[in-house]
């Protein structure tokens, strides 16, 4: 073994290993997510509630801002848009518990917070909207031990942070699972926490929460990790679509 080879053997082996890895990557099958949607001729947009003001799919003449954006994206991709309501979205702290998959959804929206919990399993594309939590109902201060309703109604907000703040106030949280339950709770004179996207009964008093309880977050569209070609196409279409 020559002196020259002993000196350059390790760098040469490292370069060879890197070249071999790059060559192997070139043989991986291409991502076909966009081609598959074109083959199926549908783009499925999943939301937690079709009646949400962000969607309002039951009002074809006046869709909500997220639905308008997604209709424009689908038109640019040359695909019909199918809006799908997923009841489990937003009802669990962990997005993995929403029981959704590629078989149901190509894009997820309808109040999806741009949070670390959602980024753990989705690629998020901000859509220009924002979401926060507010207090709704009587303005009187609640004593320690009092009950307060909580209706999250959106996907990916920081529930641990809100839960810690409620405990610090000494209040007992009463989960409200549906919009109807929230409405009934407020009409019964209760105080509740809800997102700014939640339609409230007329004349309901609303107040902002302190920063330690919840912060305002961007809203986003979520796509499955690994759907590279579809994500690129949606990102490009969104950049060509007027924001909200």
mmCIF file of C-alpha atoms in Angstrom, residues 12 70 183:
data_model
loop_
_atom_site.group_PDB
_atom_site.id
_atom_site.type_symbol
_atom_site.label_atom_id
_atom_site.label_comp_id
_atom_site.label_asym_id
_atom_site.label_seq_id
_atom_site.Cartn_x
_atom_site.Cartn_y
_atom_site.Cartn_z
ATOM 1 C CA UNK A 12 -11.966 8.259 -0.952
ATOM 2 C CA UNK A 70 -59.482 25.194 -2.030
ATOM 3 C CA UNK A 183 -75.107 26.968 22.582
#
